[in-house]
Coordinates of C-alpha atoms in Angstrom, one line a residue:
Chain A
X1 CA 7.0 3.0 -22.2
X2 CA 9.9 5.0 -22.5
X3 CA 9.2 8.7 -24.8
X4 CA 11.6 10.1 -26.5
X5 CA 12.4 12.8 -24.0
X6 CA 13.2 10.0 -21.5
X7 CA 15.4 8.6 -23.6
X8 CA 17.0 12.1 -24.0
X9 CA 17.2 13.0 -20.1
X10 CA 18.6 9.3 -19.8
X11 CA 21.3 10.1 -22.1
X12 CA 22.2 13.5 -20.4
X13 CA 22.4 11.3 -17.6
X14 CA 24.6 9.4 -18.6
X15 CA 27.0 11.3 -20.2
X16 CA 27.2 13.9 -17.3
X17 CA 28.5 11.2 -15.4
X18 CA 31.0 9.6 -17.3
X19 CA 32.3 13.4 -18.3
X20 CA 32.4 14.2 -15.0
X21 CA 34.6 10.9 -14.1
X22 CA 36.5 11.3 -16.4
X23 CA 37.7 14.8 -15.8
X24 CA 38.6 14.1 -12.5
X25 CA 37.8 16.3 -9.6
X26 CA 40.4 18.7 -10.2
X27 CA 38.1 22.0 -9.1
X28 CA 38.2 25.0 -11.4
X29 CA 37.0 28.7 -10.8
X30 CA 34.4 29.3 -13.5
X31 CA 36.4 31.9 -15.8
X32 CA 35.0 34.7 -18.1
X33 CA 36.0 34.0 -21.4
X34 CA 38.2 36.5 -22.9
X35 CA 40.1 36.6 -26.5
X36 CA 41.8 33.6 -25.7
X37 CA 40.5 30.4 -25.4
X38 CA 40.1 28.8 -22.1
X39 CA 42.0 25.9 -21.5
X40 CA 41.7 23.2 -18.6
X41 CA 38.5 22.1 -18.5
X42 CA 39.2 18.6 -19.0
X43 CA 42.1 18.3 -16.4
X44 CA 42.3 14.7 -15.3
X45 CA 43.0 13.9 -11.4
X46 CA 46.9 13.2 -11.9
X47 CA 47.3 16.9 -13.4
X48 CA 48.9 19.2 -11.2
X49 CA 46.6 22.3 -11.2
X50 CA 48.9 24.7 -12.6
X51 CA 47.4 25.3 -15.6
X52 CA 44.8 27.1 -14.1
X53 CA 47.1 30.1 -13.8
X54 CA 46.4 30.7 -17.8
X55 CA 42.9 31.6 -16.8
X56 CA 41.7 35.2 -17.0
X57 CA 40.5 35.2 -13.5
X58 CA 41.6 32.7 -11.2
X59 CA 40.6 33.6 -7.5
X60 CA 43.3 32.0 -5.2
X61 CA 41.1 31.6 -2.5
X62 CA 39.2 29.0 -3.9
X63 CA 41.5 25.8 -3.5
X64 CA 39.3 23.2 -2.7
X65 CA 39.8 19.4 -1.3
X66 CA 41.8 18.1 -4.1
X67 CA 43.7 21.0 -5.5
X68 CA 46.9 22.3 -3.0
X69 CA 48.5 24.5 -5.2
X70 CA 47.1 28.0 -4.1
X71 CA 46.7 27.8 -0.4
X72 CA 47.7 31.6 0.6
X73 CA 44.7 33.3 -0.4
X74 CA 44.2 37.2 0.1
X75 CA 45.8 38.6 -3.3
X76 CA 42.2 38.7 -5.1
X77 CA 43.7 38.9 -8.3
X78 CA 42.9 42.1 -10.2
X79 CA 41.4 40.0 -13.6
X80 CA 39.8 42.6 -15.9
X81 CA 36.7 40.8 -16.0
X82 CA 36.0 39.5 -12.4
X83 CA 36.8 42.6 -10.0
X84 CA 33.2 44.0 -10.0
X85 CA 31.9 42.1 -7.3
X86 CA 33.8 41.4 -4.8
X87 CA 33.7 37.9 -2.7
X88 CA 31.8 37.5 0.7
X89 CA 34.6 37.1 3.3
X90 CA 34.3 33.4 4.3
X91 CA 36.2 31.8 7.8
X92 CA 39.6 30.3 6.9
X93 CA 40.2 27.3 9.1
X94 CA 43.6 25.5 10.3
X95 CA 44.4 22.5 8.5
X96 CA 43.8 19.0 10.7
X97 CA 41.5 17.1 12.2
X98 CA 38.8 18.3 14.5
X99 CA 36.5 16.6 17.0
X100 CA 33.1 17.6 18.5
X101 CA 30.1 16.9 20.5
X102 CA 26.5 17.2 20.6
X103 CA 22.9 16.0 22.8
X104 CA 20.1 16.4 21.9
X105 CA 17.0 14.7 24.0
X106 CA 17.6 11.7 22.4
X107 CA 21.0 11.0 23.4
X108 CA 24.7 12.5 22.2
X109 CA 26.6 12.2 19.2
X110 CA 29.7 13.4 17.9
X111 CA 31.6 14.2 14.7
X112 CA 35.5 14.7 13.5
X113 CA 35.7 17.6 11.0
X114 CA 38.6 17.6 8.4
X115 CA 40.3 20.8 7.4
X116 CA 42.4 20.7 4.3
X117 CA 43.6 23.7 2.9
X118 CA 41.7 26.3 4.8
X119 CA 38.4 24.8 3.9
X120 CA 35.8 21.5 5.4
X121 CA 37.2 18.8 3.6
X122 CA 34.5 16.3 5.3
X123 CA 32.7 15.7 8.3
X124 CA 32.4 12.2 9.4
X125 CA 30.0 10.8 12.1
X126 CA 32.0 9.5 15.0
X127 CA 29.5 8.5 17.2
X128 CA 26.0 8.6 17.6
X129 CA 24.4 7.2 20.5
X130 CA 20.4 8.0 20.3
X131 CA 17.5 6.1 21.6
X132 CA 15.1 7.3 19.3
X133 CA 14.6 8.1 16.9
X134 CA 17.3 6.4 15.2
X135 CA 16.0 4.1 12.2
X136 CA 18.1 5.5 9.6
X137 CA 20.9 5.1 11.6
X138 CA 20.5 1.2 13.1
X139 CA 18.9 -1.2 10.6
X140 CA 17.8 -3.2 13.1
X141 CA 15.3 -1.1 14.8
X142 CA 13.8 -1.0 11.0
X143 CA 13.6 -5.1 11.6
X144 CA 11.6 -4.4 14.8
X145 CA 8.9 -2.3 12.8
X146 CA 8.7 -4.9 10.5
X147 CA 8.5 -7.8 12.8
X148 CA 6.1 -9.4 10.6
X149 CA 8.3 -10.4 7.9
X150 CA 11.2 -11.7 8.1
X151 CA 13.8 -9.6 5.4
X152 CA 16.5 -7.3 6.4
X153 CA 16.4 -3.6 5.7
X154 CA 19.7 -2.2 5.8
X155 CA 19.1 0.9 3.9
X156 CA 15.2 3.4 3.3
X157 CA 14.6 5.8 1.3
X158 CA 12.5 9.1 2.3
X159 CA 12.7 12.7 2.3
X160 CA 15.9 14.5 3.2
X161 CA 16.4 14.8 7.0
X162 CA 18.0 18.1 7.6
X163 CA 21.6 17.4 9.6
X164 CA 19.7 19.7 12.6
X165 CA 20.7 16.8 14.9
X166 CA 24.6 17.5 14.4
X167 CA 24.7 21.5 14.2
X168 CA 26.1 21.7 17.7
X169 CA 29.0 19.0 17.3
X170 CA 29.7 20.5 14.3
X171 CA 29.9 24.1 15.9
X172 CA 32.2 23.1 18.5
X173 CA 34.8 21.1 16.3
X174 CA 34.8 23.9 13.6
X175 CA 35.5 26.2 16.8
X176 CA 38.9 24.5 17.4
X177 CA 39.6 24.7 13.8
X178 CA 39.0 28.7 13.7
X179 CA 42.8 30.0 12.8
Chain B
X1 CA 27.3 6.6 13.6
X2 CA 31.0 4.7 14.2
X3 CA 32.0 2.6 11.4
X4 CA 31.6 -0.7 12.4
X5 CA 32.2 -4.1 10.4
X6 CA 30.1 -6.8 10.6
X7 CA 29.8 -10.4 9.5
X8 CA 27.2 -13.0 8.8
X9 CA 27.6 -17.0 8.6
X10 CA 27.7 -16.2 4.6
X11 CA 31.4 -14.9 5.8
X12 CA 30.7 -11.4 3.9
X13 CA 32.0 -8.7 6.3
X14 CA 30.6 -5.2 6.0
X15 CA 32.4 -1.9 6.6
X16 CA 29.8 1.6 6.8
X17 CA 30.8 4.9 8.1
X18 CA 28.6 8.1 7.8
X19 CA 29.2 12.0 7.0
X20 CA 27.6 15.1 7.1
X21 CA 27.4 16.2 3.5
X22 CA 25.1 18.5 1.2
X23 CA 22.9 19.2 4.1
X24 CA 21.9 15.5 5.1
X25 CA 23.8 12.3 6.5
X26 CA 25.6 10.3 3.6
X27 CA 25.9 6.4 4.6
X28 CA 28.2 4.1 2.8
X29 CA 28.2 0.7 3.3
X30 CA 30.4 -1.9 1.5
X31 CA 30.4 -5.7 1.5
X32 CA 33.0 -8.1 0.6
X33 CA 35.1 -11.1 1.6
X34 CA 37.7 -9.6 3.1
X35 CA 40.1 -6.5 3.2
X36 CA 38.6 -3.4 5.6
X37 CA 41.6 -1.4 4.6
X38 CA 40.5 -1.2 1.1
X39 CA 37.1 -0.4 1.9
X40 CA 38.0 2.1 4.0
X41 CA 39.9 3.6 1.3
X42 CA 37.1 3.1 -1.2
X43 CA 34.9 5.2 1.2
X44 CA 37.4 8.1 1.7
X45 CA 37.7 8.4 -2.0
X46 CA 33.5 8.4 -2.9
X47 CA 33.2 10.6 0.1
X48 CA 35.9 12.5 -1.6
X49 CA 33.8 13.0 -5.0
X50 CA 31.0 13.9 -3.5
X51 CA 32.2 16.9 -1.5
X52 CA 33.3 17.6 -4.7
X53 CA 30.1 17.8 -6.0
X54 CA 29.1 19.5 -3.5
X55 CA 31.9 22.3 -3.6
X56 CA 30.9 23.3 -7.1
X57 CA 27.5 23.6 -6.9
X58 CA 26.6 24.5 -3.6
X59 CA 24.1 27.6 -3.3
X60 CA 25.3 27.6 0.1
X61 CA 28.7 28.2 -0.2
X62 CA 30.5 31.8 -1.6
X63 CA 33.2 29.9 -3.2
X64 CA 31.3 27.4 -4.9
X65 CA 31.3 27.5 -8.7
X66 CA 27.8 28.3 -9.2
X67 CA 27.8 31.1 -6.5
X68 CA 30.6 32.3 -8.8
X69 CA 28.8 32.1 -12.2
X70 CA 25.9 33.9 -10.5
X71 CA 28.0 36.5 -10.2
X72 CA 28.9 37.0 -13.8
X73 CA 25.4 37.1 -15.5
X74 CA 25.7 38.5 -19.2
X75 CA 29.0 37.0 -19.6
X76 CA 30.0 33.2 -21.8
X77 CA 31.9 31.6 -18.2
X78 CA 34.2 28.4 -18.8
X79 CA 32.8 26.5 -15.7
X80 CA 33.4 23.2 -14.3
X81 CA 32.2 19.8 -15.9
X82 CA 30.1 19.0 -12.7
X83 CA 28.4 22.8 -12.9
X84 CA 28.3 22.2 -16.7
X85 CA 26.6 18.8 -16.6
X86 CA 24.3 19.8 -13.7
X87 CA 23.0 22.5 -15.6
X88 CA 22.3 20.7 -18.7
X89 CA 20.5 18.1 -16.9
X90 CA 18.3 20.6 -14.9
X91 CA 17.7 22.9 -18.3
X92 CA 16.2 19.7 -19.8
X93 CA 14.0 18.7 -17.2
X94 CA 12.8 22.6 -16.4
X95 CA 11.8 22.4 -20.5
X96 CA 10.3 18.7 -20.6
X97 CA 8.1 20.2 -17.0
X98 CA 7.5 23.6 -18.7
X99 CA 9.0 24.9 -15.8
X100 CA 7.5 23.6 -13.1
X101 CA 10.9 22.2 -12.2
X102 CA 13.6 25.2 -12.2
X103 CA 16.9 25.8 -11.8
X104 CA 16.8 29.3 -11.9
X105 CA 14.6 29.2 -8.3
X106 CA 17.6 29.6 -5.9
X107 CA 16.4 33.2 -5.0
X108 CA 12.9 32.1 -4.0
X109 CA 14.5 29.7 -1.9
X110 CA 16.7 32.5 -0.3
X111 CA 13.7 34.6 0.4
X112 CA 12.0 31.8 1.8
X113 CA 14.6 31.3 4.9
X114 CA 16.2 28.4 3.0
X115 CA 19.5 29.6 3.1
X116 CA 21.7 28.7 5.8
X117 CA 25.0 26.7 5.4
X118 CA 24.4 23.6 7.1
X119 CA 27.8 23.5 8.4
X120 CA 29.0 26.4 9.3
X121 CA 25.6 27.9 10.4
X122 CA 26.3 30.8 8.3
X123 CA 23.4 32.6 6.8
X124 CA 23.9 33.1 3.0
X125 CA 23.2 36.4 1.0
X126 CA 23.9 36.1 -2.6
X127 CA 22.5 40.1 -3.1
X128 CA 21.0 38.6 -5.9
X129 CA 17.1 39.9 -5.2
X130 CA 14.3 37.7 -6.5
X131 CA 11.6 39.4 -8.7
X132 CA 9.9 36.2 -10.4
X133 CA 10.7 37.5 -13.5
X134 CA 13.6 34.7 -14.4
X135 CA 13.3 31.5 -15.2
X136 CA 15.4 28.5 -17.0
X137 CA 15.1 29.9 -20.6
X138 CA 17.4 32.5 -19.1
X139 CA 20.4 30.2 -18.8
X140 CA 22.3 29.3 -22.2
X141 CA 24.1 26.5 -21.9
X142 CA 26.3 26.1 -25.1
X143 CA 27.2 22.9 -26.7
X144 CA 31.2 22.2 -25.8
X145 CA 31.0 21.1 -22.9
X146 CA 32.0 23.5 -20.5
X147 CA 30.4 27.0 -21.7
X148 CA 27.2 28.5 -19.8
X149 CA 25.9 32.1 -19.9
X150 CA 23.0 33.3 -17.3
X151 CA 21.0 35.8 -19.4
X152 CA 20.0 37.6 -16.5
X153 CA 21.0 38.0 -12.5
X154 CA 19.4 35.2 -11.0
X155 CA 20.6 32.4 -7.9
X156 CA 20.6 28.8 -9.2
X157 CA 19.6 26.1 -7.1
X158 CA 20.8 22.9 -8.0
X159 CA 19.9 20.3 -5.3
X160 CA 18.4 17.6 -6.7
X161 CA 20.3 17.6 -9.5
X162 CA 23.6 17.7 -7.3
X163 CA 22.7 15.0 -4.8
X164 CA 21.6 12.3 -7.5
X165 CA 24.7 13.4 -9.4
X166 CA 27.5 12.8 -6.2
X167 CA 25.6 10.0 -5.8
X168 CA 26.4 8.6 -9.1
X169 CA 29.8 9.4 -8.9
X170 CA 30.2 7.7 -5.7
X171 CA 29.2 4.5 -7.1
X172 CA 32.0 4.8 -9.7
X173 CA 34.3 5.2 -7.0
X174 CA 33.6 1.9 -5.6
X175 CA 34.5 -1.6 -7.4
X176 CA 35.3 -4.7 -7.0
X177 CA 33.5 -5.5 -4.0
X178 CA 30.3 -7.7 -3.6
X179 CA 27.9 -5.3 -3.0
X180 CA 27.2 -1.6 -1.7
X181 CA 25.0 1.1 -0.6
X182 CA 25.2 4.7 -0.9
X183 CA 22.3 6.5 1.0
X184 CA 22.6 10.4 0.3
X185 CA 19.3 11.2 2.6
X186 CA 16.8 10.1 0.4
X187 CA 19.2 9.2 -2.5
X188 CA 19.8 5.7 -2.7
X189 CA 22.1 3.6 -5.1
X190 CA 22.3 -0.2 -4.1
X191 CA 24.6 -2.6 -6.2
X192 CA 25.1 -6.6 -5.5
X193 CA 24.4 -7.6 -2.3
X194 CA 23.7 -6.6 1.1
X195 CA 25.7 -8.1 4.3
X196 CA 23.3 -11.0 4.6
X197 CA 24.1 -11.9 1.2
X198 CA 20.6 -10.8 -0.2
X199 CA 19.6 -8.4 -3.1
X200 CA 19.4 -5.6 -1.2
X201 CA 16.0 -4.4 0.0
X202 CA 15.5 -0.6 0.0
X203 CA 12.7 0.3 2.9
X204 CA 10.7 3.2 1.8
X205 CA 9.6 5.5 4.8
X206 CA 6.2 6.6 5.5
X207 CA 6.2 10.2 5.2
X208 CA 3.5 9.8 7.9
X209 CA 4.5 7.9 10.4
X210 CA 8.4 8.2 9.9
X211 CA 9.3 5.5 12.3
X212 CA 7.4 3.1 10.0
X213 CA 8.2 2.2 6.4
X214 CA 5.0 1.5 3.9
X215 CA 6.8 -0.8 2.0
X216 CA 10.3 -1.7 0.6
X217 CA 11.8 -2.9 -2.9
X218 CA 14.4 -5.0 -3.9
X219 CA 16.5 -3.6 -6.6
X220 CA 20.0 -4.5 -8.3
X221 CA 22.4 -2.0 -9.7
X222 CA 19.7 1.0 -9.4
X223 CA 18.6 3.8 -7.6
X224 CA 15.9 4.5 -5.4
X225 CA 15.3 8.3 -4.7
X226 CA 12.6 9.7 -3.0
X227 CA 11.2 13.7 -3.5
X228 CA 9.0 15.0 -0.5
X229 CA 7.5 17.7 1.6
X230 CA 7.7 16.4 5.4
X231 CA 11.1 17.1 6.4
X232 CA 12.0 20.2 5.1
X233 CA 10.0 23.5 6.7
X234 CA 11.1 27.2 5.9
X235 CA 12.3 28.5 9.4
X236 CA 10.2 31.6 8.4
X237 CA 7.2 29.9 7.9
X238 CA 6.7 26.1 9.0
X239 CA 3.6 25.6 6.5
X240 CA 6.2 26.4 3.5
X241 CA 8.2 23.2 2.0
X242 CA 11.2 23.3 0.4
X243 CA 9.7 22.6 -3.2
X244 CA 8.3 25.3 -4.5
X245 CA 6.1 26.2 -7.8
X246 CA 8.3 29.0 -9.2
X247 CA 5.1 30.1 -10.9
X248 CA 2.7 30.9 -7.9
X249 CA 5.8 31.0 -5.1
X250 CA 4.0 28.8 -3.4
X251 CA 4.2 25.2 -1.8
X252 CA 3.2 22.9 -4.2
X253 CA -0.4 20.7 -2.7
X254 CA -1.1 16.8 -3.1
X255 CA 1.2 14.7 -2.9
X256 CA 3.3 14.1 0.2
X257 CA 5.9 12.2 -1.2
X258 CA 7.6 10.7 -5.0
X259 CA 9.7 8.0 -4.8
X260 CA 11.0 6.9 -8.1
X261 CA 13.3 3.7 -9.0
X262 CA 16.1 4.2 -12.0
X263 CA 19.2 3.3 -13.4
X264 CA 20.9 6.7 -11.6
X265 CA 20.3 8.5 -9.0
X266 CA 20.6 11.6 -10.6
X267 CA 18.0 10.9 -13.5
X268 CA 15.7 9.0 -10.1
X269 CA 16.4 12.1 -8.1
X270 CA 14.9 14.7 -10.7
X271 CA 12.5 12.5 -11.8
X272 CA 10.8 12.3 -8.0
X273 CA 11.5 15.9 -7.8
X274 CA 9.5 16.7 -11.0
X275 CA 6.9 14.8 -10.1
X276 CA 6.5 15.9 -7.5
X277 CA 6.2 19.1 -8.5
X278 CA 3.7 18.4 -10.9
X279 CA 1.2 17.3 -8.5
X280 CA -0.8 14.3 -8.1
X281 CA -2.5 14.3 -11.5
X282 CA 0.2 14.2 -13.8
X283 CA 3.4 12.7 -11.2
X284 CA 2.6 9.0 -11.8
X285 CA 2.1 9.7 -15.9
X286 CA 5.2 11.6 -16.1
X287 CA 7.2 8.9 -14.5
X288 CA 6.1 6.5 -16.7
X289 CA 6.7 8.7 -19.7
X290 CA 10.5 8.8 -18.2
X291 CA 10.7 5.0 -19.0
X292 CA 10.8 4.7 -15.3
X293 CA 9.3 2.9 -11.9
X294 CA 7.6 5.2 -9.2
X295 CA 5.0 5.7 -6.4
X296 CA 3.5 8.5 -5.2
X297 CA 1.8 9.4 -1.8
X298 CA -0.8 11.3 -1.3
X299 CA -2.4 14.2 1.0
X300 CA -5.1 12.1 1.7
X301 CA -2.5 8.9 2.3
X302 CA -3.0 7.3 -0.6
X303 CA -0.3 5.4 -2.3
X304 CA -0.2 5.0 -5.7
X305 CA 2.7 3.5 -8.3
X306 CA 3.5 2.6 -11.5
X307 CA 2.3 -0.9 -12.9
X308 CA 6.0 -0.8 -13.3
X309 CA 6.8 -0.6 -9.8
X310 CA 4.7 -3.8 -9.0
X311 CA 8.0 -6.0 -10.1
X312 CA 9.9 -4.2 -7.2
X313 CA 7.6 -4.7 -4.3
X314 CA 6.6 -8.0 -2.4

């Protein structure tokens, strides 16, 4: 039976993500908040992200996958509030599609890294070709270890595998990306 | 892996492509009647809010939004929904685990060699030292929505929050189809059926024998997330686990794995994480207290569950 701060943490739950939905993925810098109230937080996805320039601190450098609007970056803006500590430099990347290989003893893989507006966008598995271990990758092999029964498992649950395996594929597409 | 479609004599083709994301391999498959293109486009955009997810909260990244509210400790910050939500979710359970489970960690992770960007390779220094002296009642988290203050200096780590919640949001992403997957690494949300047609059965790996699962469950329109210590290893020191007791610093004993079933993956994720924090006494009790379905496995290889849970497995 359920308590009462089950119920709660199920409620949280739920209303984190239909808020979330419903705001849309439009990304915003988190802003100090000055005098003036903050607008923008609930954006939705159709907004053009101009309204963040209202914001006390905006950092241009921060354009992620879905907002285009600020792609030149360098001007760290001189916002009362956020110039104390300034930002790690981070590698800016050329726009486009990248591809990339990797072995490992158990056979090769590779990936295609997406670059949009300076910054990984996604990296999607383009091949992977191992002979073992591999049962979170082919559902059948998962049908061999369970040749006793006779039900399909196209999808396990365990801990979280570290992507290890792809670090090398990954290295060499993001090295064609470097700008 | 390629994406591949596939169809069965039911005449439900599937479509599944996988992607590198928050540090593990994301999987999404989708089944329907017909129409690749769509799913295709389904994929792209639930791929889409999950990067999301994991551009605001990543501890791993120097732009991310939480990397940037780090950096203003002492100061009310207007910050994303996803950081705001996240936060409220992982307050609540640090408070209902008197913080056993706890945002506010990120820094002992740091120390810990858990802190390289699994992309880039990159190590990650937030400068932000950890002294054990914060904890979750140092982050105010104000009622409108999108207002959170960090009392004092600290580096958050939101992972299990994060995962369950891009999970979630994947799921909304995709509609109108007869059935789907999303495997986040652990983080599983299966709805309708699978490309046989079937409920879909959701094989749950032996954290001792990885090759082999000790058991499955079928579920509909839920998640199945499991919390454990076998994969993850500090690179400093392969006897330290990723989950840590912020009290002691220290790898947290009993239980090698928490798998717990619930209506999202974010509220399953936290709940296996909390558990299994907690440790092997109190895990399977505090599941159930969630209103929720689990297991539990232990050092000695043991697995226990719910009475709950008995509905799920065969």
């Amino acid at each position: 039976m359920a308590s009462l701060s089950g119920a709660k943490l199920l409620g949280l739950c739920t209303i984190a993500v239909g808020a979330i939905y419903a705001a849309g993925y439009v990304y915003t810098e988190p802003s100090a908040q000055a005098a003036a109230a903050v607008a923008g937080a609930g954006q939705h996805q159709t907004a053009t992200p101009t309204g963040k320039g209202t914001s006390p601190s905006v950092s241009p450098s921060s354009a992620a996958t879905s907002s285009s609007a600020t792609s030149s970056s360098t001007a760290s803006s001189s916002a009362a509030s956020a110039s104390a500590s300034p930002k790690a430099k981070t590698v800016k990347y050329k726009d486009g599609q990248y591809t990339g290989s990797g072995s490992n003893p158990y056979g090769t893989l590779s990936v295609s890294v997406t670059i949009a507006n300076g910054k990984i966008s996604a990296v999607k598995i383009t091949s992977y070709n191992m002979h073992y271990p591999q049962q979170f990758i082919d559902p059948q092999m998962i049908n061999e270890v369970l040749s006793m029964q006779t039900w399909r498992v196209y999808v396990v649950t365990g801990a979280t595998a570290s992507s290890y395996n792809f670090a090398e594929a990954v290295y060499y597409a993001l090295q064609k990306a470097r700008a | 892996m390629p994406s591949n479609t596939g169809s069965t004599r039911h005449e439900l083709i599937s479509l599944s492509d996988s992607f590198l994301l928050m540090g593990t391999v994301v999987t999404i498959r989708i089944v329907g009647h017909s129409g690749v293109h769509e799913m295709r486009e389904s994929i792209d955009r639930a791929i889409a809010a999950m990067r999301a997810v994991e551009a605001t909260c990543s501890r791993f990244d120097d732009e991310s939004a939480l990397r940037e509210l780090c950096r203003h400790p002492g100061e009310h910050m207007t910050v994303p929904p996803i950081l705001y939500h996240a936060l409220r979710i992982a307050r609540e359970v640090a408070e209902m685990t008197d913080g056993v489970f706890d945002p506010s960690i990120g820094g002992l992770l740091e120390q810990q060699g858990f802190n390289r960007n699994y992309l880039t390779g990159e190590e990650v220094a937030s400068d932000i030292p950890w002294d054990g002296s914060v904890s979750f009642r140092d982050i105010t988290i104000l009622d409108d929505g999108e207002t959170v203050r960090l009392e004092k200096p600290m580096l958050l780590d939101l992972g299990a929050v994060a995962k369950g919640l891009a999970v979630d949001l994947a799921a909304k992403e995709i509609f109108g189809y007869e059935g789907f997957a999303i495997d986040a690494g652990g983080d599983v949300y299966v709805s309708g059926v699978d490309p046989s047609g079937d409920v879909w059965r959701v094989g749950i790996e032996d954290p001792v024998h990885l090759d082999r699962l000790l058991g499955s469950v079928q579920v509909q329109d839920l998640a199945v997330c499991t919390s454990g210590s076998y994969k993850r290893r500090s690179p400093k020191a392969p006897e330290v686990h990723h989950l840590l007791n912020p009290e002691t610093g220290e790898p947290v004993e009993g239980l090698l794995s928490c798998t717990v079933v619930g209506p999202q993956a974010v509220l399953a994720d936290v709940a296996a994480t909390a558990a299994f924090l907690l440790g092997p006494e109190k895990a399977l009790p505090f599941i159930e207290s969630m209103g929720l379905a689990g297991l539990c496995v232990t050092t000695d290889r043991q697995v226990r569950q719910t009475p709950s849970m008995g509905a799920y497995r065969q």
